[in-house]
PDB file of C-alpha atoms in Angstrom:
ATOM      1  CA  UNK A   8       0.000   0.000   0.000  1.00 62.00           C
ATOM      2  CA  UNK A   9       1.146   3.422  -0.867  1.00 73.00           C
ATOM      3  CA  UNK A  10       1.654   6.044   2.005  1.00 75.00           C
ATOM      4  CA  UNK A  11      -0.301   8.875   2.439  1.00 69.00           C
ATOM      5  CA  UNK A  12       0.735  11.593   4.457  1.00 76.00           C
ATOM      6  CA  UNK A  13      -1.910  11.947   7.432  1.00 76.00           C
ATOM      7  CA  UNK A  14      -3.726  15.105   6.696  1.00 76.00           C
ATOM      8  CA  UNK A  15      -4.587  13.443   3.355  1.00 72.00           C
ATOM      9  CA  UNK A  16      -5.143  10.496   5.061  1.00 73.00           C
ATOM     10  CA  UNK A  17      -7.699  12.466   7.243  1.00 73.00           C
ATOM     11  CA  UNK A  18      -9.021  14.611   4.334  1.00 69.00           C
ATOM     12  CA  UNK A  19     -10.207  11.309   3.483  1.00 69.00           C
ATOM     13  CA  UNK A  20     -11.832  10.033   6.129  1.00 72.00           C
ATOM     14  CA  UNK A  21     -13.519  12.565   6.976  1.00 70.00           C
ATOM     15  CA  UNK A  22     -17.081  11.877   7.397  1.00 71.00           C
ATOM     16  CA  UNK A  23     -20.522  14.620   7.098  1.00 69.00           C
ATOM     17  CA  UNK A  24     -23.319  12.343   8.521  1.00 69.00           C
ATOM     18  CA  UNK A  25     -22.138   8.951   7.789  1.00 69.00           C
ATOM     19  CA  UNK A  26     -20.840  10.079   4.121  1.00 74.00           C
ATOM     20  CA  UNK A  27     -17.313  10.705   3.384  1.00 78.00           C
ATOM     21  CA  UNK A  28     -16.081  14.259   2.642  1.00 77.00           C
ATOM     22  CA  UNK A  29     -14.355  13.015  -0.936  1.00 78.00           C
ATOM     23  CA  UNK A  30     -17.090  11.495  -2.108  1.00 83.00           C
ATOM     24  CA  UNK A  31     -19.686  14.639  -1.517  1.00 84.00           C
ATOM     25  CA  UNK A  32     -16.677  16.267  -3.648  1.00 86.00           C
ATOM     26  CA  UNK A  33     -16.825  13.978  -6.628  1.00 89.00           C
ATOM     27  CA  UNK A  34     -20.396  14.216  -7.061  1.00 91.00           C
ATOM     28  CA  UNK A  35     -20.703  17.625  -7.149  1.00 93.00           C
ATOM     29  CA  UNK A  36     -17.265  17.671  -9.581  1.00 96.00           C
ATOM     30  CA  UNK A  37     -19.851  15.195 -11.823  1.00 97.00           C
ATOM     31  CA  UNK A  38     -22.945  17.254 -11.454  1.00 97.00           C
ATOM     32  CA  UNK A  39     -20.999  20.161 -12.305  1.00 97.00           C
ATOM     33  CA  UNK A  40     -19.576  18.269 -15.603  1.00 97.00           C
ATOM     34  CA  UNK A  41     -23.292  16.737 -16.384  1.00 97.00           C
ATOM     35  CA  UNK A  42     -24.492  20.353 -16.384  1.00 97.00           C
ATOM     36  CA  UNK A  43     -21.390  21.910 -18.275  1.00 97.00           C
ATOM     37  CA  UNK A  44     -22.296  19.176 -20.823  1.00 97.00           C
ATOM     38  CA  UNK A  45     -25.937  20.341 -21.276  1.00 97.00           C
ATOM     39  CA  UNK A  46     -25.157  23.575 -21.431  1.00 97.00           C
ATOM     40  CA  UNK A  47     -22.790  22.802 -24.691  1.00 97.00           C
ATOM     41  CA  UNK A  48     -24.962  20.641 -26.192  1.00 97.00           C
ATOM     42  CA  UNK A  49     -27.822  23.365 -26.053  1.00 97.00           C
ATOM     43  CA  UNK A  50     -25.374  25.804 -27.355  1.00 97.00           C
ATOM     44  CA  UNK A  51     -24.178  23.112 -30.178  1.00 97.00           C
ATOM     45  CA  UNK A  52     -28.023  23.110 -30.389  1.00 97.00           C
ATOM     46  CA  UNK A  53     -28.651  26.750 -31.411  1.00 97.00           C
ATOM     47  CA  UNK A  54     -25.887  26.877 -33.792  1.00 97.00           C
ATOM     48  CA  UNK A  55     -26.667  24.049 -35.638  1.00 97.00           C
ATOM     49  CA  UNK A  56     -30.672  25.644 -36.014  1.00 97.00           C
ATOM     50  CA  UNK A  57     -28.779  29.100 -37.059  1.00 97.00           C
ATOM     51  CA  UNK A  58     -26.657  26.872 -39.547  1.00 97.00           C
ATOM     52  CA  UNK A  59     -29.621  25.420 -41.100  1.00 97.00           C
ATOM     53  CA  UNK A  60     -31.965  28.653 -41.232  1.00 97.00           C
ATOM     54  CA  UNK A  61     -28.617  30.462 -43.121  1.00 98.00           C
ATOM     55  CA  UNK A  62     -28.149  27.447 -45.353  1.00 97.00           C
ATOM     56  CA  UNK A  63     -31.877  27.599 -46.340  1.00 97.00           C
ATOM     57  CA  UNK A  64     -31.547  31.408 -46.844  1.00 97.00           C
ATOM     58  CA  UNK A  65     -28.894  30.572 -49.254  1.00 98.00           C
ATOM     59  CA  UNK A  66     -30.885  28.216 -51.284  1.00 97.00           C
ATOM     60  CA  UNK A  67     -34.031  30.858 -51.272  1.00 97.00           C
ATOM     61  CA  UNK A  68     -31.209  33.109 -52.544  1.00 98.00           C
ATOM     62  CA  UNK A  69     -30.249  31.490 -55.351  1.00 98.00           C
ATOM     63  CA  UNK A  70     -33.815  30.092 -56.307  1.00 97.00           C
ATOM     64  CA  UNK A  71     -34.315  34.137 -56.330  1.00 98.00           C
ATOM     65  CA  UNK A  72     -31.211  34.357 -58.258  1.00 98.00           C
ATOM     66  CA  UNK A  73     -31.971  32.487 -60.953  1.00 97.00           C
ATOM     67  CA  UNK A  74     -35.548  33.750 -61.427  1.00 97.00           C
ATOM     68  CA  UNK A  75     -33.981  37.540 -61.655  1.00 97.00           C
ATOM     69  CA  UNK A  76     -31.449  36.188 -64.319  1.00 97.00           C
ATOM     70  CA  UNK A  77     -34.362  34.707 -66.483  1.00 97.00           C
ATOM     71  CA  UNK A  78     -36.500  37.772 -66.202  1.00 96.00           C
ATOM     72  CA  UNK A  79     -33.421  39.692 -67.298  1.00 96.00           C
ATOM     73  CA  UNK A  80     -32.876  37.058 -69.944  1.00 95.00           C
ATOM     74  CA  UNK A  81     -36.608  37.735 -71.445  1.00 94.00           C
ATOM     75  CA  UNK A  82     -36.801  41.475 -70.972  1.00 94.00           C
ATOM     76  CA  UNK A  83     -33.472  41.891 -72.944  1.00 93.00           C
ATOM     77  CA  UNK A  84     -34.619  39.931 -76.162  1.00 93.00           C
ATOM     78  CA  UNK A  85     -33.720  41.359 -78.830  1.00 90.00           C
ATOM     79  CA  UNK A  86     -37.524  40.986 -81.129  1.00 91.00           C
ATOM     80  CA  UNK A  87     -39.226  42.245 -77.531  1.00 91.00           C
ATOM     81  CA  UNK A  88     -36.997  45.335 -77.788  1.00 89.00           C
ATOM     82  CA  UNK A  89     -37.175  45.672 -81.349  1.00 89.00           C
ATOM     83  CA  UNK A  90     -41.230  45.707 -81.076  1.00 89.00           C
ATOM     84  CA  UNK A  91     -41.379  47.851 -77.714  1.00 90.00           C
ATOM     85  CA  UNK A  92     -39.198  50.503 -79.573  1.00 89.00           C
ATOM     86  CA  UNK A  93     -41.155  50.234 -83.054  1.00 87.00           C
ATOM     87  CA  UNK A  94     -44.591  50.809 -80.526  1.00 90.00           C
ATOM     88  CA  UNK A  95     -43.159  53.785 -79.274  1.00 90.00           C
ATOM     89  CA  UNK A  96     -41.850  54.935 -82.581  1.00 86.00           C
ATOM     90  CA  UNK A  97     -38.334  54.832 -82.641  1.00 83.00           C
ATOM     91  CA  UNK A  98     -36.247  53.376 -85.209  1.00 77.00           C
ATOM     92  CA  UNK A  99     -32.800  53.144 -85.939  1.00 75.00           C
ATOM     93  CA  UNK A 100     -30.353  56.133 -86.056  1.00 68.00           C
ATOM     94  CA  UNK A 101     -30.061  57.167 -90.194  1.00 70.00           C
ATOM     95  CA  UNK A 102     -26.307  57.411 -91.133  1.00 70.00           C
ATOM     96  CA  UNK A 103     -26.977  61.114 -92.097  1.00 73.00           C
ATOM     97  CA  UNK A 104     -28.261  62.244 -88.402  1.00 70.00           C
ATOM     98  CA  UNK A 105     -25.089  60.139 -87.043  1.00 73.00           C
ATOM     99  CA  UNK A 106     -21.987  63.216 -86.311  1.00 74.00           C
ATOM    100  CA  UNK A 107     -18.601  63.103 -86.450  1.00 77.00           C
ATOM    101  CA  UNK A 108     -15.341  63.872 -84.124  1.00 80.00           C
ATOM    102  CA  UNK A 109     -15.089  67.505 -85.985  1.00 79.00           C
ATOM    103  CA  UNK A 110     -19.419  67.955 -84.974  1.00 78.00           C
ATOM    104  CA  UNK A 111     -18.734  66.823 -81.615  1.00 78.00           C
ATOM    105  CA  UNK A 112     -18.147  70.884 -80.136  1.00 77.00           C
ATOM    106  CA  UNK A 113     -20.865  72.318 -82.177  1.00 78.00           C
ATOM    107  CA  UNK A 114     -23.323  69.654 -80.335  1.00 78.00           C
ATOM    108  CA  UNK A 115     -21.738  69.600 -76.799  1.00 77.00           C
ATOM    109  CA  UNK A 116     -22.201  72.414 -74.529  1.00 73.00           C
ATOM    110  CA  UNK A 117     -18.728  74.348 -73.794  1.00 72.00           C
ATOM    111  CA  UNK A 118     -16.938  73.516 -70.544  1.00 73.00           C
ATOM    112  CA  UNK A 119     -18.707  75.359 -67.519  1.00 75.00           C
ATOM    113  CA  UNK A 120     -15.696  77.970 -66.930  1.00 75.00           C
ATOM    114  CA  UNK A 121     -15.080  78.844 -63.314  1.00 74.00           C
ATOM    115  CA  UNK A 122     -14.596  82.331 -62.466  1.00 73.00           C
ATOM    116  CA  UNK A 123     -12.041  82.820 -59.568  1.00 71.00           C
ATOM    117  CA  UNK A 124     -12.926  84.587 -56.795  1.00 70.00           C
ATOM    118  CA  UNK A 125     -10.500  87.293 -55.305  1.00 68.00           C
ATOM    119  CA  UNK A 126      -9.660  87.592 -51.861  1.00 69.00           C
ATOM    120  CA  UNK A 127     -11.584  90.106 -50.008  1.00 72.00           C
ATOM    121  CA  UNK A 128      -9.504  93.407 -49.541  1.00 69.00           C
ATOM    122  CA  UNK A 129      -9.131  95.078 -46.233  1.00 66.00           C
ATOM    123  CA  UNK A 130      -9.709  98.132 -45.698  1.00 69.00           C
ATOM    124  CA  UNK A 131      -6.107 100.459 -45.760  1.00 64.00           C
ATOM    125  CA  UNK A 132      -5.229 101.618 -42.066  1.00 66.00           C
ATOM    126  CA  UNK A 133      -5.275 104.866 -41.030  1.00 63.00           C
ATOM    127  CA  UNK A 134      -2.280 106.836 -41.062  1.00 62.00           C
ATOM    128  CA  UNK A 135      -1.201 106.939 -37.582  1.00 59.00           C
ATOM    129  CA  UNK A 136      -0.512 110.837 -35.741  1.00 59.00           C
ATOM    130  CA  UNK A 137       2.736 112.035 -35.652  1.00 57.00           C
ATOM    131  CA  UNK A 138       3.931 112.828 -32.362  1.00 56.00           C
ATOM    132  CA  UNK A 139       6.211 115.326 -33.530  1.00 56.00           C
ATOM    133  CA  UNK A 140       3.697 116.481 -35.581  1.00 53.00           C
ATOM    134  CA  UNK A 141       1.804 117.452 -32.019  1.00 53.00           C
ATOM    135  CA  UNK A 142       4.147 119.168 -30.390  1.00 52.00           C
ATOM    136  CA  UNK A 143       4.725 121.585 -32.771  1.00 51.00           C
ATOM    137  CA  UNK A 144       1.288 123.109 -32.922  1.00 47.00           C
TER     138      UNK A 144
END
């Protein structure tokens, strides 16, 4: 048998009404791991449920997605275009009304020029009084 020092020894054998100090210790060291258990399952728990509502916003997502591209697929037909612009009377451009690099400043505005503003001026200072000028009079 091994040999324990004896205030371990006593540590041991020390009794609460009829139960043994120790072992009131290693059931509360178990409940306490039983309930740190729970308390990471429930948290494993909510994750997973947050995992599973973002994966299923993904999927709505991409069902949406794929609905936009085909809407975007039939607006931009060419014949659909072609009829919604004939409707609405347009055509295409005639080569005449098309203009050229040299046109391009008669049918552009000119630049917007900006004037620069000047500093505000101050007023001059009055001449200051000669003292000498004082003593004379």
């Amino acid at each position: 048998m091994i040999a324990v020092p004896a205030p371990v020894q006593r540590l041991f054998e020390w009794k609460v009404r009829g139960v043994r100090c120790v072992e009131i210790i290693g059931v509360a060291c178990v409940l306490a791991l039983v309930f740190s258990v729970y308390i990471a399952k429930a948290a494993a728990a909510r994750e997973s449920a947050e995992i599973s509502r973002i994966e299923r916003d993904i999927r709505e997502n991409r069902q949406r997605v794929r609905l936009l591209r085909a809407e975007v697929t039939r607006l931009e037909q060419p014949a659909r275009l072609e009829a919604l612009s004939r409707e609405i009377g347009l055509g295409p451009v005639d080569v005449k009304k098309q203009a050229g690099e040299a046109a391009l400043t008669e049918i552009a505005p000119p630049p917007a020029v900006e004037k620069p503003v000047a500093p505000p001026v101050a007023p001059a200072p009055a001449p200051a009084a000669d003292p000498a000028a004082e003593v004379v009079q």
